[in-house]
Amino acid sequence: MAATVSEISRGLEAGEFSSVEITQEYLERIDKHNPTLNCFISVTGEIALEQAKTADTVRAEGNADRLTGIPLAHKDLFCTDGVRTSCASRILDNFIAPYDATVIEKFRAAGAVMLGKTNMDEFAMGSSNENSYYGHVANPWNISRVPGGSSGGSAAAVAAGLAPGATGTDTGGSIRQPAALCGVTGIKPTYGRVSRYGMIAYGSSLDQGGPFARSAEDCALLLQTMAGFDQRDSTSSEEAVPDFSATLGESIEGLRIGLPKEYFAEGLDGKIAGVIETAIDELRRLGAEICDISLPNTGLSIPTYYVIAMAECSSNLSRFDGVRFGYRCDNPVDLEDLYKRSRGEGFGAEVKRRIMIGTYALSAGYYDAYYLKAQQLRRLIKQDFQQAFSEVDLILGPTTPETAFSIGAKTDDPVSMYLQDIYTISLNLAGLPGMSLPVGFSDGLPVGMQLIGNYFDEARLLNTAFAYQQVSDWHLRVPEAFK
Amino acid sequence: MTLKTEDVRNIAHLARLHIDEDVLEQYVADLSSILDLVDQMNQVDSSGVAPLSNPLDATQRLRDDNVTESDQRDKFQQIAPDVEAGLYRVPKVIE
């Protein structure tokens, strides 16, 4: 079973099966494979079947839309009214969200079905999904490997066919990197394209929600529902949302694609470089014009990102205080003890590291040296992209410097983990859209190619990925154990 | 080491995080290596560059000052660790 969102949508439309039947089928697959993969923190079977039943009624009444009755999984960072939203943290292990995130509300309104909430790195901080209070997620292509992070559960669920599509969030690569490592398609939209309301905040000037699916066609469909202005998100964009599906299939003849030399330099695995070269040749055959470009400040993106993300997280996560919701320590002696132990016991090690670095960077005497400096470099990084987009329509490179690494391989060295994000992180700093799509394998593990677009140019990204997927079938490959 | 044990103790206090003494040295090492990475920022002279806080250079959007939220105290307090008579309970603050 490798059904895509689009195939399921057509099957439901043609009456080949009902939403209840297909939902049941996915729930059975989750039941069978989740003990191995640990993709889901919560499976919401009862809600799913109820929503599926409603969707079938809506369809019978002739009011179905394209996502009516489609089962999906949601990263456990989107608040879901009445359903635990843990952010993979002990501090929210008992948190039943009292409202829906805008993204969840939109999928509900579109008639989609929620299969469950997916595993992730705690508070979206991580690149391997090993920082979850609920244990790591296994990569369906090789269960001794990581699925990437932070949206590892969503990526692995789609790769293993436990959901045809899933939501994720991307603060420094958390959609694109796991998509690459699990061999699925994922898109991080322009900052502000998808509402952050009800998305538990990590780095507010970087966070952006987006979909995972098997194909660009499916991502277009899912992003259509997710995107749009939202009054409740103060940085939501009022830019009009085009019909992403309508432009799929347009020719990419003459499309100017730039290859940043910094993305093909030292540090990139040679086999990945080879796979990417082959994919570039395919795009050339489709009429794209390939040229070399430079993003000279690429090397600065990791230190810059970690200062900004950690500063923002130290502020955002101050709300978890053991007073109004979430975990509270036993027998606090006074209020300070309550704060300190609730947070100390509730947060995992990586979250504590990031809060402390952020606190340090924002503290008196260090603000200019760290936070202000990082914001200045952030502008230089953005200007690199603006310069590049005066010459090309799209930027292309590998999504990650290596394929899925072994579980435990990088857990002792936070810095080596951070370096995994070298190609993805600068987009978040610049606020640009990017997507990852599978373009081959290296030693049996998927290789992802990243496409970077100009502001609000998701339609072009999706169409370019779609064009490639019309002449390749990497995106349809399914790991043997999950066929 | 960029940081000393006492620095990390102080940062943990500012962040209101309890850190067990037996793992404190590990944090000193980890945070120091992160700050070493961060110090790469100093390779570039950025004097005179305007800081960028919103990637789209957008400014805060304002709206009319109308009431849009309804009172949901009971719902919100259902998930609180300790409430009484509509109030959140914490250990005694004032002697």
PDB file of C-alpha atoms in Angstrom, chain A residues 5 71-75 78 107 118 153-155 157-158 163-168 185 210-213 222 226:
ATOM      1  CA  VAL A   5      -3.394  11.723  -0.797  1.00  0.00           C
ATOM      2  CA  PRO A  71      -6.605  10.496   6.979  1.00  0.00           C
ATOM      3  CA  LEU A  72      -3.647  12.605   8.152  1.00  0.00           C
ATOM      4  CA  ALA A  73      -1.224  12.697  11.073  1.00  0.00           C
ATOM      5  CA  HIS A  74      -0.262  15.849  12.953  1.00  0.00           C
ATOM      6  CA  LYS A  75       3.004  16.716  14.636  1.00  0.00           C
ATOM      7  CA  PHE A  78      -0.037  21.606  16.930  1.00  0.00           C
ATOM      8  CA  PHE A 107      -7.968  20.558   8.255  1.00  0.00           C
ATOM      9  CA  THR A 118       3.332  12.268  15.794  1.00  0.00           C
ATOM     10  CA  GLY A 153       7.540  10.974  13.457  1.00  0.00           C
ATOM     11  CA  SER A 154       5.612  12.670  10.654  1.00  0.00           C
ATOM     12  CA  ALA A 155       8.287  11.878   8.044  1.00  0.00           C
ATOM     13  CA  ALA A 157       4.860   7.786   9.259  1.00  0.00           C
ATOM     14  CA  VAL A 158       4.511   8.925   5.638  1.00  0.00           C
ATOM     15  CA  ALA A 163      -0.397   8.069   6.953  1.00  0.00           C
ATOM     16  CA  PRO A 164      -0.595   9.384   3.389  1.00  0.00           C
ATOM     17  CA  GLY A 165       0.279  12.891   4.575  1.00  0.00           C
ATOM     18  CA  ALA A 166       1.299  14.641   7.761  1.00  0.00           C
ATOM     19  CA  THR A 167       1.982  18.070   9.172  1.00  0.00           C
ATOM     20  CA  GLY A 168       5.324  19.264  10.429  1.00  0.00           C
ATOM     21  CA  THR A 185       8.495  15.067  -0.002  1.00  0.00           C
ATOM     22  CA  GLY A 210       4.180  22.757   6.345  1.00  0.00           C
ATOM     23  CA  PRO A 211       3.188  19.348   4.988  1.00  0.00           C
ATOM     24  CA  PHE A 212       4.873  15.999   4.345  1.00  0.00           C
ATOM     25  CA  ALA A 213       3.526  13.665   1.685  1.00  0.00           C
ATOM     26  CA  LEU A 222      -2.149  19.950   1.751  1.00  0.00           C
ATOM     27  CA  MET A 226      -2.788  25.095   5.569  1.00  0.00           C
TER      28      MET A 226
END
